[in-house]
Structure formats: structure tokens, C-alpha cells
Tab-separated table of C-alpha atoms in Angstrom:
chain	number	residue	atom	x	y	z
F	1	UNK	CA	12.929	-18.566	2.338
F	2	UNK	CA	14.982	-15.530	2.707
F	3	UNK	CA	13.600	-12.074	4.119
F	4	UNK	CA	14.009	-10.509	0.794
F	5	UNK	CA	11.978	-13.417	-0.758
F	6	UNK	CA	9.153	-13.383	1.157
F	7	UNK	CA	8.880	-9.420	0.712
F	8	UNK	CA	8.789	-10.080	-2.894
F	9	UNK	CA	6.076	-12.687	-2.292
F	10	UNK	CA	3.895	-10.503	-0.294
F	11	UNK	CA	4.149	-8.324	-3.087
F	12	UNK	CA	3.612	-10.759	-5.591
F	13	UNK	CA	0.565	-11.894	-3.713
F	14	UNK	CA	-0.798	-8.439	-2.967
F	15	UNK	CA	-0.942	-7.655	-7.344
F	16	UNK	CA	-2.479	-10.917	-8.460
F	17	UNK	CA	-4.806	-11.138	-5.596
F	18	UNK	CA	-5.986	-7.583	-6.007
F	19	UNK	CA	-6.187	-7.035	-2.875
F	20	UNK	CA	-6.091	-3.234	-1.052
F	21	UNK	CA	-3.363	-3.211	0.950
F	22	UNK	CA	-0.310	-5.508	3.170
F	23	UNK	CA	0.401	-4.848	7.085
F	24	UNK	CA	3.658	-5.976	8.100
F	25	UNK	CA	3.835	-5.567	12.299
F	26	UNK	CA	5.957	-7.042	14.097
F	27	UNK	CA	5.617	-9.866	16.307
F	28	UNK	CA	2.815	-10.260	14.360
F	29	UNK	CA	2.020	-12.481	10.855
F	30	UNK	CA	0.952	-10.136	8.107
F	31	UNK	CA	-2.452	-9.324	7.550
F	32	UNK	CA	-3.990	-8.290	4.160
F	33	UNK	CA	-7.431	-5.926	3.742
F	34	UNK	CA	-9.083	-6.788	0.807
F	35	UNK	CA	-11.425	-5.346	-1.852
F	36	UNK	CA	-14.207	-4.503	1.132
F	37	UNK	CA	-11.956	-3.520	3.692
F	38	UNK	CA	-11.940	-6.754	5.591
F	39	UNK	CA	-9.043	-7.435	7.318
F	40	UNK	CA	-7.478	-11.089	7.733
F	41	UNK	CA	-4.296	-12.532	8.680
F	42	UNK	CA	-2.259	-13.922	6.010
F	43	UNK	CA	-1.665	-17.635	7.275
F	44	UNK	CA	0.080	-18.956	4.077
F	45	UNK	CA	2.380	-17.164	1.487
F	46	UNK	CA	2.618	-18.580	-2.160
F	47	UNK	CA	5.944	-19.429	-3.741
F	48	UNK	CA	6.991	-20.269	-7.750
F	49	UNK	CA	5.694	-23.565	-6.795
F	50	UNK	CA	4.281	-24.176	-3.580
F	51	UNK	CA	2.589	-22.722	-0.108
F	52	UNK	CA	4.826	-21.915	3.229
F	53	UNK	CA	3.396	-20.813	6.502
F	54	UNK	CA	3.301	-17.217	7.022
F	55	UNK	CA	5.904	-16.725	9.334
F	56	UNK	CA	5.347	-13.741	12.730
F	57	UNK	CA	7.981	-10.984	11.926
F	58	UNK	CA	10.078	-9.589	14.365
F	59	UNK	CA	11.199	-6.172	14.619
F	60	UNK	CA	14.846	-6.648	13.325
F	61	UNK	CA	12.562	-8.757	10.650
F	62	UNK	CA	10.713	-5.216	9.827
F	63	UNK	CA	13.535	-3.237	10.488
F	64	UNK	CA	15.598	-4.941	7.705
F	65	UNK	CA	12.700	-4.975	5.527
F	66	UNK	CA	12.435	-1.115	5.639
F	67	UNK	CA	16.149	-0.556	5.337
F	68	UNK	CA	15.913	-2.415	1.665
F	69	UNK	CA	13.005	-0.726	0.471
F	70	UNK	CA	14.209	2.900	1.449
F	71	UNK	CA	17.693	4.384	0.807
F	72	UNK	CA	20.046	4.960	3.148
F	73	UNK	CA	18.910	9.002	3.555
F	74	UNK	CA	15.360	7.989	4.014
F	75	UNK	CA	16.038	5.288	6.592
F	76	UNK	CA	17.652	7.804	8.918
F	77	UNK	CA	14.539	10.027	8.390
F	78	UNK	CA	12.229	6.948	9.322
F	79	UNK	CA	14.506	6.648	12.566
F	80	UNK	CA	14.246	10.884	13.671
F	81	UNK	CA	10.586	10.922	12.262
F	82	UNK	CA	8.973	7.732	13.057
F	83	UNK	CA	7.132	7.620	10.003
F	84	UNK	CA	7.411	7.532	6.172
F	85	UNK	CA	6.099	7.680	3.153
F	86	UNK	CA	7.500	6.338	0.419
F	87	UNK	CA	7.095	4.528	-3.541
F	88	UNK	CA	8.116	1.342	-4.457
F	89	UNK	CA	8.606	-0.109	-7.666
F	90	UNK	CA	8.865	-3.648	-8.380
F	91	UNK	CA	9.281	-5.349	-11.779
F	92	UNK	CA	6.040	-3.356	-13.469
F	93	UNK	CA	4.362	-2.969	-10.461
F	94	UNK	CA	4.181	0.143	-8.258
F	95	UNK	CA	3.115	0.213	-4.613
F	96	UNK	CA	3.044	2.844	-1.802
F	97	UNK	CA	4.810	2.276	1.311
F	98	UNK	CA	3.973	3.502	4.656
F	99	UNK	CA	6.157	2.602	7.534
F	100	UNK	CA	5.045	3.568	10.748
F	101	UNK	CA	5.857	3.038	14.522
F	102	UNK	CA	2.494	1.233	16.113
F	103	UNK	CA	1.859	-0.435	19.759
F	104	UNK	CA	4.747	-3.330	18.239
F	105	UNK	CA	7.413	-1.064	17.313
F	106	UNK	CA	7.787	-1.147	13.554
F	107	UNK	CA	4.879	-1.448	11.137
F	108	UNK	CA	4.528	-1.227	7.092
F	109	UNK	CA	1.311	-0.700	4.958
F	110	UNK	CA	2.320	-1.552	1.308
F	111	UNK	CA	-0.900	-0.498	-1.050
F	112	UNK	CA	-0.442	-1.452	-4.951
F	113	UNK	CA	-1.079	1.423	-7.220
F	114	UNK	CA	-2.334	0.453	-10.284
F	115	UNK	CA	-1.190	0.958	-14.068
F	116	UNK	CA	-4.924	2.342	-14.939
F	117	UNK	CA	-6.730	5.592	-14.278
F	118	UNK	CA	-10.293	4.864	-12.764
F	119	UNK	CA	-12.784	6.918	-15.203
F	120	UNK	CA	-14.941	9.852	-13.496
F	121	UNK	CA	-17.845	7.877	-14.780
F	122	UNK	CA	-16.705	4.622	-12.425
F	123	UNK	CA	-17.100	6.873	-9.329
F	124	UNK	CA	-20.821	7.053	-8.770
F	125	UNK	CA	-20.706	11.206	-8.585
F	126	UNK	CA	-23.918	13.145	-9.135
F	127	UNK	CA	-24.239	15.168	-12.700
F	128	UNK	CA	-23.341	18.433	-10.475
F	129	UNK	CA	-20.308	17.468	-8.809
F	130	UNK	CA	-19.262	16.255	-12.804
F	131	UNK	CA	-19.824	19.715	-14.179
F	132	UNK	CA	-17.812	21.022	-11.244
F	133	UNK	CA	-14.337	20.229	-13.112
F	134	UNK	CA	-15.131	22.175	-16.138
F	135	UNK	CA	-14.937	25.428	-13.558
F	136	UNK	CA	-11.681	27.609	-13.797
F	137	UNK	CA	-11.352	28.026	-10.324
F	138	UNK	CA	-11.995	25.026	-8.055
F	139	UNK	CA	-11.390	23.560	-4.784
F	140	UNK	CA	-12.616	19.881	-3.474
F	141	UNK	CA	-11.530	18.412	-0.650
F	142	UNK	CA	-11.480	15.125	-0.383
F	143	UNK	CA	-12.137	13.657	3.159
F	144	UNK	CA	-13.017	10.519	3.399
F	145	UNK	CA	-12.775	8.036	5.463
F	146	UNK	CA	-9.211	5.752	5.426
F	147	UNK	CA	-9.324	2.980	3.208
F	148	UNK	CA	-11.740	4.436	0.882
F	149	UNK	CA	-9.375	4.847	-2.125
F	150	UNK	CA	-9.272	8.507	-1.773
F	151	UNK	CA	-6.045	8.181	-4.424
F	152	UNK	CA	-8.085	6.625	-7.218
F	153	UNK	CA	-10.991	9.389	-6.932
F	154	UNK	CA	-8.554	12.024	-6.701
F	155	UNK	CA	-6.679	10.439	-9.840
F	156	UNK	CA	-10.198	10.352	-12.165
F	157	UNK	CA	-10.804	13.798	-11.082
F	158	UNK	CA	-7.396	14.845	-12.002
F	159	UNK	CA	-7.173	13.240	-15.365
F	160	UNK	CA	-10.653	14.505	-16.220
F	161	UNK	CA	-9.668	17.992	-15.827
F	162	UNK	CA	-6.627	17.404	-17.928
């Protein structure tokens, strides 16, 4: 299996699986955060027909892997920044990227972004912070904690103001 397949793979696995989020490091096999925030590492990969071993990635591994995901121009900001954000679409599906230099040189956090809103009613908010959006002049910050799907509560509180 070539790099490019196994990206697509992880990816693949990451949608169906519904998990949160991907960690490529290198020198390191991937690891995958699920639903609850647990984090494991990813010892197998499915293919169209069968199970390999999650290989470790090296950094020319996660090096390459960035360089095909980003365009040239945002590459050579990754290399003065050290750090970047960026979308990814694949087929239907839509993920975003974070690649980052940790402790192992070069690292990327792929989280899928999915095709539906989440309702303001899913989120578990008290009746006042709901009559909050109907207010003309409004400011919420939203500070939580990482991992806590900030994005999704900031997308039901968007679309119920619109």
C-alpha cells in the first residue's frame, strides 16, 4: 500500500467509524480519539477487502503526506510557520487539517466535519442562554476545553440565529 492509499484509508476509516479525530506523528503509528475523547493507537487499517498493520510513519512519511494535502503556497507557509490550518475535501467528505510541529517533528490532526448542522435543541443549553440569540447585539465566547466540539456548538448557534 502506497502513502497516498493509506491516507485515503485513514480517512475512509475516520467517516464510517465516526470517530473525532486522526493523529498522524511521526515515528509513531496513528492514533484515533473517538466519540469520548479516548485516545488509542490505530494497530490495523482497513482496505476494499482486507486488514494491514498500521504501519509507524516517518517524518519524510508525514512530510509527503502534508505536501499532497496542501498546495504548493501553503506548504512553504507550513515550513516558515510551523503550523497550519487547513480544509480538506475528499469524495463527499470534508475534514479539517491541522499540521503541526510536536516533540517528533511533523504531526497532523485530521477531524471530519460533517454534512449536518447539530440543532440548538441537541446542545443541552438552559432556556436563557436559548433566548440569548434572539438579542440584536450579542457576544458569546466560546471557551471550552479542546476536544469538546466547540465547531458544532458554534455551528447550531450560528444557524439558529440565521
Amino acid at each position: 500500500m502506497d502513502l497516498k492509499e493509506m491516507f485515503t484509508s485513514h480517512l475512509r476509516l475516520v467517516w464510517e467509524k465516526n470517530y473525532s479525530d486522526i493523529h498522524l506523528n511521526s515515528e509513531m503509528k496513528p492514533m484515533i480519539r473517538n466519540n469520548v475523547w479516548d485516545i488509542a493507537t490505530l494497530e490495523k487499517i482497513p482496505t476494499e477487502s482486507w486488514e494491514i498493520e498500521a504501519p509507524t510513519l516517518s517524518k519524510e512519511d508525514i512530510s509527503e503526506i502534508i505536501k499532497n494535502i496542501a498546495w504548493e503556497e501553503k506548504y512553504l507557509e507550513f515550513q516558515e510557520n510551523f503550523e497550519l490550518d487547513i480544509s480538506y475535501k475528499h469524495k463527499w467528505e470534508r475534514y479539517r487539517i491541522n499540521c503541526y510541529i510536536d516533540s517528533n517533528w511533523y504531526s497532523i490532526a485530521f477531524r471530519p466535519i460533517s454534512k449536518y448542522i447539530t440543532s440548538i435543541e441537541s446542545l443541552w443549553l438552559g432556556k436563557q442562554i436559548k433566548t440569548m440569540f434572539g438579542r440584536p447585539k450579542l457576544l458569546i465566547l466560546v471557551t471550552w476545553p479542546t476536544w469538546s466540539w466547540k465547531y458544532k456548538n458554534l455551528e447550531a448557534m450560528i444557524n439558529n440565529i440565521n
